């Protein structure tokens, strides 16, 4: 395996950084009072302020125009299909250089499978592609991925949302929760049971529908505020007699679950890249502080316990980075999805980020828990990431099942 960063990837990262410095950072600075004061950022009901939404749209559309927004999307959907190594390294570089920013992640590059030209959309009928894809590619329109329900998270077979066929339409009823971007999205990839028998046997029976969120019967009732925030990104959706035409089925009838998994691994790897970048930024803050802050007549970096925390963080980052790169390399070179390895990478990288932030905050003492250094924002982000895209426990289950089936391959 060659660990040299490809020249083309470096050029992309440099171009993206120039774009962010020129187009996004000035916008952030001009609107700092809106973006970095939670009381302004969110409305009373927990939704982002419409002005924030306008800024996000402006950044998305500028990123699309500059060619960054769709660069990891499939070619058949109008993307550049830059491979997993470039995706991983780009996410790492952005998280490392622009940590915990409001208008950068996941605005400049959308979350790889829940928004933008997600691979799930490969299953759209051509007519719908012709009609909808352009707005999604341009960053004008956004999506959400509606699978989880109050009684179905890790165990997605537990979904109860039902679609019943009436003439040439499907009538859908149910509830979805924890749907990222639902309060703001134009379209939803909505999962519902279409064949109760198959579903009961866990052999299919779930279908994915493409839905316009302003349709009658589709309502985002509330936003779920997350750890320490006054609002959030994820919403609870109620679906009441929603009518969806037959042609809006994404992929095959009753095969939506396969569709749901399509592309989810891109998301997991991208998320891991962000963790690796963010952890490096945090460690750098700790090193700078350890070299500057003095106690008992010397810098705290001279105390061995502090050195241990720095060293352990570096070991953790190194392990995570090489593990993720190896996995990306494997995907790029075999064109297969190594399920066990992706689970190891997602669980390890998200947990590593939590461990690193925890130590970095400790090294900073009191100032570490203040809101000023954005360390607490990174810590909260790290804590959240152990849940979506498969919890740490579910990934361990996947890994263990592969092992028990005899997959002892570590190459
Ligand atoms: C910030 C955020 C964004 C999200 N975005 C989306 C989205 O856009 N679209 C979407 O559809 N969903 C989304 N989700 C939902 C997410 O996928 C689920 O929260 C996740 O799958 C866990 O489901 P749950 O919350 O119902 O927990 P549960 O499944 O109820 O799990 C509870 C606990 O039990 C553990 N557990 C469950 N089963 C097992 C098992 N077999 N073995 C061992 N432990 C087990 C879990 O790991 C967890 O610790 C999001 C969640 C969050 C937090």
Short mmCIF file of C-alpha atoms and ligand atoms in Angstrom, two decimals:
data_model
loop_
_atom_site.label_atom_id
_atom_site.label_comp_id
_atom_site.label_asym_id
_atom_site.label_seq_id
_atom_site.Cartn_x
_atom_site.Cartn_y
_atom_site.Cartn_z
CA UNK A 1 0.00 0.00 0.00
CA UNK A 2 1.27 3.43 -0.99
CA UNK A 3 0.70 6.07 1.71
CA UNK A 4 1.77 9.01 -0.46
CA UNK A 5 -1.07 11.44 -0.85
CA UNK A 6 -1.90 11.56 -4.59
CA UNK A 7 -0.97 14.83 -6.30
CA UNK A 8 -4.53 15.25 -7.58
CA UNK A 9 -5.89 14.91 -4.05
CA UNK A 10 -3.51 17.57 -2.76
CA UNK A 11 -4.64 19.91 -5.52
CA UNK A 12 -8.28 19.32 -4.62
CA UNK A 13 -7.62 19.96 -0.94
CA UNK A 14 -5.69 23.15 -1.72
CA UNK A 15 -8.40 24.36 -4.08
CA UNK A 16 -11.07 23.62 -1.50
CA UNK A 17 -9.16 25.48 1.20
CA UNK A 18 -8.79 28.48 -1.08
CA UNK A 19 -12.52 28.38 -1.75
CA UNK A 20 -13.29 28.21 1.97
CA UNK A 21 -10.86 31.02 2.81
CA UNK A 22 -12.20 33.27 0.07
CA UNK A 23 -15.91 32.51 0.06
CA UNK A 24 -16.93 30.95 3.36
CA UNK A 25 -14.76 32.41 6.11
CA UNK A 26 -15.63 36.04 5.22
CA UNK A 27 -19.31 35.08 5.30
CA UNK A 28 -18.81 33.46 8.70
CA UNK A 29 -17.04 36.52 10.01
CA UNK A 30 -19.67 38.93 8.71
CA UNK A 31 -22.38 36.84 10.36
CA UNK A 32 -20.57 35.75 13.51
CA UNK A 33 -23.24 37.16 15.81
CA UNK A 34 -25.90 35.11 14.05
CA UNK A 35 -23.86 31.94 13.67
CA UNK A 36 -22.04 31.77 16.99
CA UNK A 37 -24.71 32.99 19.35
CA UNK A 38 -27.14 30.13 19.88
CA UNK A 39 -29.94 32.48 20.83
CA UNK A 40 -29.72 33.96 17.34
CA UNK A 41 -28.85 30.76 15.51
CA UNK A 42 -32.03 28.95 16.56
CA UNK A 43 -35.63 30.09 16.70
CA UNK A 44 -37.77 29.42 19.79
CA UNK A 45 -39.02 26.17 18.23
CA UNK A 46 -35.48 24.82 17.82
CA UNK A 47 -35.27 25.34 14.06
CA UNK A 48 -32.35 27.17 12.57
CA UNK A 49 -33.08 30.83 11.86
CA UNK A 50 -34.14 31.40 8.23
CA UNK A 51 -31.13 33.71 7.83
CA UNK A 52 -28.85 30.79 8.76
CA UNK A 53 -30.62 28.66 6.17
CA UNK A 54 -30.06 31.36 3.56
CA UNK A 55 -26.34 31.44 4.36
CA UNK A 56 -26.09 27.67 4.19
CA UNK A 57 -27.79 27.70 0.80
CA UNK A 58 -25.47 30.42 -0.45
CA UNK A 59 -22.44 28.34 0.59
CA UNK A 60 -23.84 25.12 -0.89
CA UNK A 61 -24.55 26.79 -4.21
CA UNK A 62 -21.16 28.49 -4.33
CA UNK A 63 -19.49 25.17 -3.51
CA UNK A 64 -21.47 23.48 -6.30
CA UNK A 65 -20.52 26.19 -8.76
CA UNK A 66 -16.87 25.78 -7.82
CA UNK A 67 -17.17 22.02 -8.36
CA UNK A 68 -16.74 20.83 -4.76
CA UNK A 69 -20.29 20.04 -3.68
CA UNK A 70 -20.73 17.04 -5.99
CA UNK A 71 -17.16 15.84 -6.30
CA UNK A 72 -17.69 12.60 -4.38
CA UNK A 73 -21.05 11.82 -5.99
CA UNK A 74 -21.55 9.10 -8.58
CA UNK A 75 -20.79 9.98 -12.20
CA UNK A 76 -24.19 8.70 -13.31
CA UNK A 77 -25.78 11.32 -11.05
CA UNK A 78 -23.51 14.08 -12.34
CA UNK A 79 -20.73 13.83 -9.76
CA UNK A 80 -17.00 13.41 -10.17
CA UNK A 81 -16.84 10.12 -8.27
CA UNK A 82 -13.49 10.90 -6.68
CA UNK A 83 -12.59 7.76 -4.77
CA UNK A 84 -12.69 6.93 -1.05
CA UNK A 85 -9.03 7.81 -0.42
CA UNK A 86 -9.53 11.35 -1.70
CA UNK A 87 -12.83 11.60 0.18
CA UNK A 88 -11.22 10.51 3.43
CA UNK A 89 -8.21 12.80 3.08
CA UNK A 90 -10.35 15.76 2.06
CA UNK A 91 -12.67 15.35 5.05
CA UNK A 92 -9.60 15.02 7.28
CA UNK A 93 -8.01 18.17 5.89
CA UNK A 94 -11.16 20.25 6.25
CA UNK A 95 -11.85 19.12 9.81
CA UNK A 96 -8.23 19.76 10.75
CA UNK A 97 -8.06 23.24 9.25
CA UNK A 98 -11.57 24.51 10.00
CA UNK A 99 -12.73 22.81 13.19
CA UNK A 100 -16.21 23.12 14.62
CA UNK A 101 -17.42 25.73 12.12
CA UNK A 102 -21.07 26.38 11.33
CA UNK A 103 -20.95 26.95 7.58
CA UNK A 104 -18.35 24.39 6.55
CA UNK A 105 -19.26 20.86 7.59
CA UNK A 106 -21.60 19.46 6.21
CA UNK A 107 -22.45 22.48 4.08
CA UNK A 108 -19.53 22.77 1.65
CA UNK A 109 -19.56 19.00 1.08
CA UNK A 110 -22.86 17.30 1.92
CA UNK A 111 -23.09 14.25 4.15
CA UNK A 112 -22.28 11.50 1.68
CA UNK A 113 -25.42 9.42 1.74
CA UNK A 114 -28.16 11.49 3.34
CA UNK A 115 -27.95 14.61 1.21
CA UNK A 116 -26.64 15.85 -2.13
CA UNK A 117 -26.38 13.35 -4.95
CA UNK A 118 -26.40 10.37 -2.60
CA UNK A 119 -25.97 6.93 -4.24
CA UNK A 120 -29.50 6.10 -3.05
CA UNK A 121 -30.72 8.32 -5.91
CA UNK A 122 -29.25 5.94 -8.47
CA UNK A 123 -32.53 4.06 -8.09
CA UNK A 124 -34.69 7.02 -9.22
CA UNK A 125 -36.59 6.61 -12.49
CA UNK A 126 -34.96 8.55 -15.33
CA UNK A 127 -37.83 11.06 -15.60
CA UNK A 128 -37.50 11.93 -11.93
CA UNK A 129 -33.73 12.20 -12.25
CA UNK A 130 -34.24 14.64 -15.11
CA UNK A 131 -36.65 16.67 -13.04
CA UNK A 132 -35.01 16.68 -9.59
CA UNK A 133 -31.28 16.08 -9.87
CA UNK A 134 -30.27 19.45 -11.23
CA UNK A 135 -31.51 21.36 -8.17
CA UNK A 136 -29.87 18.83 -5.83
CA UNK A 137 -26.56 19.03 -7.71
CA UNK A 138 -26.61 22.83 -7.57
CA UNK A 139 -27.10 22.79 -3.80
CA UNK A 140 -30.37 24.61 -4.24
CA UNK A 141 -32.43 21.71 -2.89
CA UNK A 142 -31.60 19.37 -0.03
CA UNK A 143 -32.64 15.90 1.06
CA UNK A 144 -33.21 13.83 4.13
CA UNK A 145 -33.10 10.10 4.75
CA UNK A 146 -36.19 8.90 6.60
CA UNK A 147 -35.65 5.45 8.02
CA UNK A 148 -35.52 5.59 11.86
CA UNK A 149 -38.75 5.52 13.88
CA UNK A 150 -39.66 5.71 17.56
CA UNK A 151 -39.60 1.89 17.76
CA UNK A 152 -36.94 1.20 15.16
CA UNK A 153 -33.38 2.48 15.32
CA UNK A 154 -30.65 -0.13 15.33
CA UNK A 155 -33.25 -2.73 14.47
CA UNK A 156 -34.57 -1.14 11.31
CA UNK A 157 -36.78 -4.16 10.60
CA UNK A 158 -38.97 -2.79 13.37
CA UNK A 159 -40.33 0.06 11.24
CA UNK A 160 -44.09 0.45 11.32
CA UNK A 161 -44.66 3.15 8.70
CA UNK A 162 -46.94 1.52 6.15
CA UNK A 163 -47.64 2.17 2.51
CA UNK A 164 -50.78 0.74 0.94
CA UNK A 165 -51.39 0.79 -2.80
CA UNK A 166 -54.55 2.52 -3.96
CA UNK A 167 -54.84 2.56 -7.78
CA UNK A 168 -51.58 3.99 -9.05
CA UNK A 169 -50.60 5.65 -5.78
CA UNK A 170 -49.23 4.60 -2.42
CA UNK A 171 -50.87 5.96 0.70
CA UNK A 172 -48.40 6.22 3.55
CA UNK A 173 -48.95 6.58 7.30
CA UNK A 174 -46.45 6.54 10.16
CA UNK A 175 -43.85 8.43 12.16
CA UNK A 176 -40.14 9.00 11.64
CA UNK A 177 -37.71 10.44 14.12
CA UNK A 178 -34.08 11.52 14.27
CA UNK A 179 -34.17 12.44 10.60
CA UNK A 180 -31.21 14.72 9.91
CA UNK A 181 -32.09 17.82 7.90
CA UNK A 182 -35.82 16.91 7.90
CA UNK A 183 -36.87 20.37 9.18
CA UNK A 184 -35.08 22.04 6.28
CA UNK A 185 -35.14 19.50 3.44
CA UNK A 186 -36.99 19.80 0.14
CA UNK A 187 -37.15 16.05 -0.44
CA UNK A 188 -37.18 12.93 1.67
CA UNK A 189 -36.11 9.37 0.88
CA UNK A 190 -38.86 7.76 2.90
CA UNK A 191 -38.93 4.11 3.94
CA UNK A 192 -42.18 2.24 4.50
CA UNK A 193 -43.46 -1.32 4.75
CA UNK A 194 -45.12 -2.34 1.49
CA UNK A 195 -45.30 -6.09 2.00
CA UNK A 196 -46.07 -7.06 5.63
CA UNK A 197 -45.47 -10.78 5.03
CA UNK A 198 -41.97 -10.36 3.67
CA UNK A 199 -41.29 -7.73 6.31
CA UNK A 200 -42.41 -10.02 9.10
CA UNK A 201 -39.93 -12.65 7.87
CA UNK A 202 -37.25 -9.95 7.56
CA UNK A 203 -36.76 -10.88 3.93
CA UNK A 204 -37.73 -7.57 2.32
CA UNK A 205 -41.06 -5.82 2.14
CA UNK A 206 -39.66 -2.33 2.78
CA UNK A 207 -39.73 0.22 -0.04
CA UNK A 208 -37.98 3.56 -0.41
CA UNK A 209 -40.05 6.46 -1.80
CA UNK A 210 -38.96 9.83 -3.12
CA UNK A 211 -41.20 12.42 -1.50
CA UNK A 212 -41.48 16.19 -1.73
CA UNK A 213 -41.53 17.44 1.85
CA UNK A 214 -44.16 20.08 1.10
CA UNK A 215 -46.65 17.36 0.12
CA UNK A 216 -49.91 17.21 2.00
CA UNK A 217 -49.64 14.60 4.75
CA UNK A 218 -45.91 15.11 5.35
CA UNK A 219 -45.20 17.23 8.43
CA UNK A 220 -42.09 17.87 10.46
CA UNK A 221 -43.71 18.29 13.86
CA UNK A 222 -40.65 19.15 15.88
CA UNK A 223 -36.90 19.46 15.99
CA UNK A 224 -34.81 17.41 18.37
CA UNK A 225 -32.34 19.61 20.25
CA UNK A 226 -29.07 17.76 20.83
CA UNK A 227 -26.48 17.91 23.62
CA UNK A 228 -26.11 21.45 24.86
CA UNK A 229 -27.81 23.07 21.86
CA UNK A 230 -30.98 25.13 21.82
CA UNK A 231 -32.13 23.43 18.65
CA UNK A 232 -31.01 20.92 16.10
CA UNK A 233 -30.70 19.45 12.69
CA UNK A 234 -32.85 16.35 13.15
CA UNK A 235 -36.63 16.27 13.15
CA UNK A 236 -39.66 14.16 13.95
CA UNK A 237 -41.94 13.59 10.97
CA UNK A 238 -45.55 12.58 11.02
CA UNK A 239 -46.93 11.02 7.87
CA UNK A 240 -50.67 11.10 7.55
CA UNK A 241 -52.40 9.80 4.41
CA UNK A 242 -49.45 10.92 2.30
CA UNK A 243 -50.07 10.03 -1.35
CA UNK A 244 -47.06 9.11 -3.45
CA UNK A 245 -47.17 8.10 -7.14
CA UNK A 246 -45.93 4.63 -8.06
CA UNK A 247 -43.09 6.10 -10.18
CA UNK A 248 -41.60 7.70 -7.06
CA UNK A 249 -40.37 4.33 -5.79
CA UNK A 250 -36.58 4.42 -5.54
CA UNK A 251 -35.13 1.16 -6.86
CA UNK A 252 -37.24 -1.96 -6.57
CA UNK A 253 -40.52 -2.44 -4.77
CA UNK A 254 -40.00 -4.27 -1.44
CA UNK A 255 -36.21 -3.94 -1.73
CA UNK A 256 -35.80 -0.58 0.01
CA UNK A 257 -33.67 -1.96 2.78
CA UNK A 258 -30.91 -2.88 0.35
CA UNK A 259 -31.27 0.65 -0.98
CA UNK A 260 -30.96 2.04 2.53
CA UNK A 261 -27.60 0.40 2.92
CA UNK A 262 -26.47 1.61 -0.49
CA UNK A 263 -23.95 4.29 0.12
CA UNK A 264 -24.14 4.18 3.91
CA UNK A 265 -20.53 3.03 3.98
CA UNK A 266 -19.37 6.15 2.13
CA UNK A 267 -20.92 8.07 4.99
CA UNK A 268 -19.13 6.02 7.60
CA UNK A 269 -15.75 6.51 5.99
CA UNK A 270 -16.33 10.23 5.46
CA UNK A 271 -17.33 10.61 9.10
CA UNK A 272 -14.13 8.80 10.12
CA UNK A 273 -12.07 11.27 8.06
CA UNK A 274 -13.69 14.14 9.95
CA UNK A 275 -12.84 12.48 13.27
CA UNK A 276 -9.20 12.03 12.28
CA UNK A 277 -8.89 15.68 11.18
CA UNK A 278 -10.71 17.09 14.18
CA UNK A 279 -8.61 15.02 16.59
CA UNK A 280 -5.39 16.34 15.05
CA UNK A 281 -6.59 19.91 15.46
CA UNK A 282 -7.52 19.26 19.09
CA UNK A 283 -4.17 17.62 19.84
CA UNK A 284 -2.36 20.64 18.37
CA UNK A 285 -4.31 22.92 20.76
CA UNK A 286 -3.22 20.73 23.67
CA UNK A 287 0.43 20.78 22.60
CA UNK A 288 0.45 24.57 22.22
CA UNK A 289 -1.16 24.94 25.62
CA UNK A 290 1.16 22.41 27.28
CA UNK A 291 4.16 24.35 25.99
CA UNK A 292 2.83 27.64 27.29
CA UNK A 293 0.96 27.04 30.56
CA UNK A 294 3.14 26.86 33.66
CA UNK A 295 2.47 25.24 37.02
CA UNK A 296 4.90 24.49 39.83
CA UNK A 297 7.65 26.40 38.04
CA UNK A 298 7.55 24.53 34.73
CA UNK A 299 5.38 24.17 31.66
CA UNK A 300 2.67 21.56 32.12
CA UNK A 301 4.18 19.74 29.11
CA UNK A 302 7.08 18.85 31.39
CA UNK A 303 4.79 16.93 33.75
CA UNK A 304 4.74 13.27 32.86
CA UNK A 305 0.99 12.80 33.25
CA UNK A 306 0.40 15.51 30.66
CA UNK A 307 2.99 13.91 28.37
CA UNK A 308 1.16 10.61 28.70
CA UNK A 309 -2.11 12.18 27.63
CA UNK A 310 -0.44 13.78 24.61
CA UNK A 311 1.31 10.55 23.65
CA UNK A 312 -1.81 8.41 24.06
CA UNK A 313 -3.79 10.83 21.89
CA UNK A 314 -1.12 10.68 19.19
CA UNK A 315 -1.11 6.86 19.29
CA UNK A 316 -4.88 6.85 18.98
CA UNK A 317 -4.89 9.24 16.02
CA UNK A 318 -2.12 7.33 14.24
CA UNK A 319 -3.96 4.03 14.65
CA UNK A 320 -7.26 5.52 13.50
CA UNK A 321 -5.74 7.29 10.51
CA UNK A 322 -3.88 4.28 9.19
CA UNK A 323 -6.81 1.99 9.78
CA UNK A 324 -9.14 4.30 7.84
CA UNK A 325 -6.64 4.82 5.03
CA UNK A 326 -6.12 1.08 4.69
CA UNK A 327 -9.87 0.55 4.50
CA UNK A 328 -10.27 3.32 1.89
CA UNK A 329 -7.41 1.80 -0.09
CA UNK A 330 -9.09 -1.59 0.08
CA UNK A 331 -12.37 -0.19 -1.27
CA UNK A 332 -10.62 1.78 -4.01
CA UNK A 333 -8.59 -1.18 -5.17
CA UNK A 334 -11.09 -4.02 -4.85
CA UNK A 335 -14.29 -2.02 -5.59
CA UNK A 336 -15.87 -4.11 -2.83
CA UNK A 337 -17.29 -2.96 0.51
CA UNK A 338 -15.33 -4.61 3.33
CA UNK A 339 -18.15 -4.58 5.87
CA UNK A 340 -16.13 -5.76 8.88
CA UNK A 341 -13.38 -3.20 8.27
CA UNK A 342 -15.78 -0.30 7.71
CA UNK A 343 -17.45 -1.14 11.01
CA UNK A 344 -14.06 -1.24 12.74
CA UNK A 345 -13.12 2.12 11.25
CA UNK A 346 -16.41 3.86 12.10
CA UNK A 347 -16.48 2.59 15.69
CA UNK A 348 -12.77 3.18 16.29
CA UNK A 349 -12.54 6.66 14.77
CA UNK A 350 -15.62 8.04 16.51
CA UNK A 351 -14.55 6.60 19.86
CA UNK A 352 -10.98 7.81 19.33
CA UNK A 353 -12.28 11.35 18.81
CA UNK A 354 -14.06 11.23 22.16
CA UNK A 355 -10.95 9.99 23.95
CA UNK A 356 -8.77 12.67 22.35
CA UNK A 357 -11.14 15.55 23.14
CA UNK A 358 -11.53 14.29 26.68
CA UNK A 359 -7.77 14.39 27.23
CA UNK A 360 -7.32 17.70 25.41
CA UNK A 361 -9.97 19.33 27.59
CA UNK A 362 -8.30 17.90 30.69
CA UNK A 363 -4.93 19.30 29.62
CA UNK A 364 -6.50 22.76 29.29
CA UNK A 365 -7.88 22.66 32.83
CA UNK A 366 -10.71 25.16 33.46
CA UNK A 367 -10.38 26.91 30.14
CA UNK A 368 -10.97 23.54 28.44
CA UNK A 369 -14.57 23.41 29.59
CA UNK A 370 -15.30 27.05 28.73
CA UNK A 371 -17.14 27.70 25.47
CA UNK A 372 -14.36 29.93 24.23
CA UNK A 373 -11.95 27.45 22.65
CA UNK A 374 -14.58 25.36 20.84
CA UNK A 375 -13.17 22.28 22.53
CA UNK A 376 -16.50 21.60 24.18
CA UNK A 377 -18.23 21.79 20.77
CA UNK A 378 -15.83 19.14 19.44
CA UNK A 379 -16.36 17.01 22.54
CA UNK A 380 -20.14 17.10 22.12
CA UNK A 381 -19.81 16.35 18.41
CA UNK A 382 -17.59 13.38 19.20
CA UNK A 383 -20.07 12.05 21.74
CA UNK A 384 -22.94 12.26 19.29
CA UNK A 385 -21.10 10.45 16.48
CA UNK A 386 -21.10 7.14 18.35
CA UNK A 387 -24.85 6.86 17.68
CA UNK A 388 -25.79 7.66 14.04
CA UNK A 389 -24.72 5.54 11.06
CA UNK A 390 -24.74 2.48 13.32
CA UNK A 391 -24.01 2.67 17.04
CA UNK A 392 -20.69 1.47 18.38
CA UNK A 393 -22.45 -1.63 19.73
CA UNK A 394 -24.03 -2.49 16.39
CA UNK A 395 -20.64 -2.16 14.69
CA UNK A 396 -19.12 -4.50 17.27
CA UNK A 397 -21.95 -6.91 16.52
CA UNK A 398 -21.14 -6.73 12.80
CA UNK A 399 -17.42 -7.26 13.43
CA UNK A 400 -18.00 -10.18 15.81
CA UNK A 401 -20.44 -11.84 13.42
CA UNK A 402 -17.87 -11.67 10.61
CA UNK A 403 -15.22 -13.14 12.90
CA UNK A 404 -17.51 -15.91 14.05
CA UNK A 405 -18.30 -16.75 10.44
CA UNK A 406 -14.57 -17.26 9.95
CA UNK A 407 -13.49 -13.93 8.48
CA UNK A 408 -10.09 -13.51 10.09
CA UNK A 409 -8.67 -11.51 7.22
CA UNK A 410 -6.67 -8.45 8.31
CA UNK A 411 -5.03 -7.71 4.94
C1 LIG B 1 -27.57 12.97 15.50
C2 LIG B 1 -28.32 11.84 14.88
C3 LIG B 1 -28.66 11.90 13.55
C4 LIG B 1 -29.38 10.86 12.95
N1 LIG B 1 -29.76 10.97 11.63
C5 LIG B 1 -30.57 10.01 11.10
C6 LIG B 1 -31.08 10.16 9.76
O1 LIG B 1 -30.76 11.13 9.05
N2 LIG B 1 -31.92 9.22 9.28
C7 LIG B 1 -32.30 8.13 10.01
O2 LIG B 1 -33.07 7.32 9.51
N3 LIG B 1 -31.83 7.96 11.29
C8 LIG B 1 -31.00 8.88 11.84
N4 LIG B 1 -30.54 8.74 13.14
C9 LIG B 1 -30.98 7.61 13.92
C10 LIG B 1 -29.89 6.62 14.22
O3 LIG B 1 -29.61 5.85 13.08
C11 LIG B 1 -30.34 5.80 15.41
O4 LIG B 1 -30.41 6.66 16.54
C12 LIG B 1 -29.41 4.66 15.71
O5 LIG B 1 -29.49 3.69 14.70
C13 LIG B 1 -29.72 4.01 17.05
O6 LIG B 1 -31.07 3.73 17.19
P1 LIG B 1 -31.87 4.14 18.53
O7 LIG B 1 -31.54 5.54 18.82
O8 LIG B 1 -33.28 3.78 18.33
O9 LIG B 1 -31.22 3.24 19.63
P2 LIG B 1 -31.61 1.70 19.89
O10 LIG B 1 -31.55 0.94 18.64
O11 LIG B 1 -32.84 1.63 20.68
O12 LIG B 1 -30.38 1.27 20.82
C14 LIG B 1 -30.30 1.61 22.20
C15 LIG B 1 -28.99 1.04 22.75
O13 LIG B 1 -28.98 -0.39 22.60
C16 LIG B 1 -27.86 -0.78 21.85
N5 LIG B 1 -28.25 -1.94 21.04
C17 LIG B 1 -29.30 -2.07 20.21
N6 LIG B 1 -29.30 -3.29 19.65
C18 LIG B 1 -28.21 -3.93 20.11
C19 LIG B 1 -27.64 -5.23 19.88
N7 LIG B 1 -28.19 -6.09 19.02
N8 LIG B 1 -26.52 -5.54 20.54
C20 LIG B 1 -25.94 -4.68 21.38
N9 LIG B 1 -26.42 -3.45 21.65
C21 LIG B 1 -27.54 -3.08 21.01
C22 LIG B 1 -27.51 0.43 21.00
O14 LIG B 1 -26.16 0.39 20.55
C23 LIG B 1 -27.77 1.55 21.97
O15 LIG B 1 -26.68 1.65 22.85
C24 LIG B 1 -29.78 9.75 13.74
C25 LIG B 1 -29.43 9.70 15.08
C26 LIG B 1 -28.72 10.72 15.66
C27 LIG B 1 -28.37 10.65 17.12
#
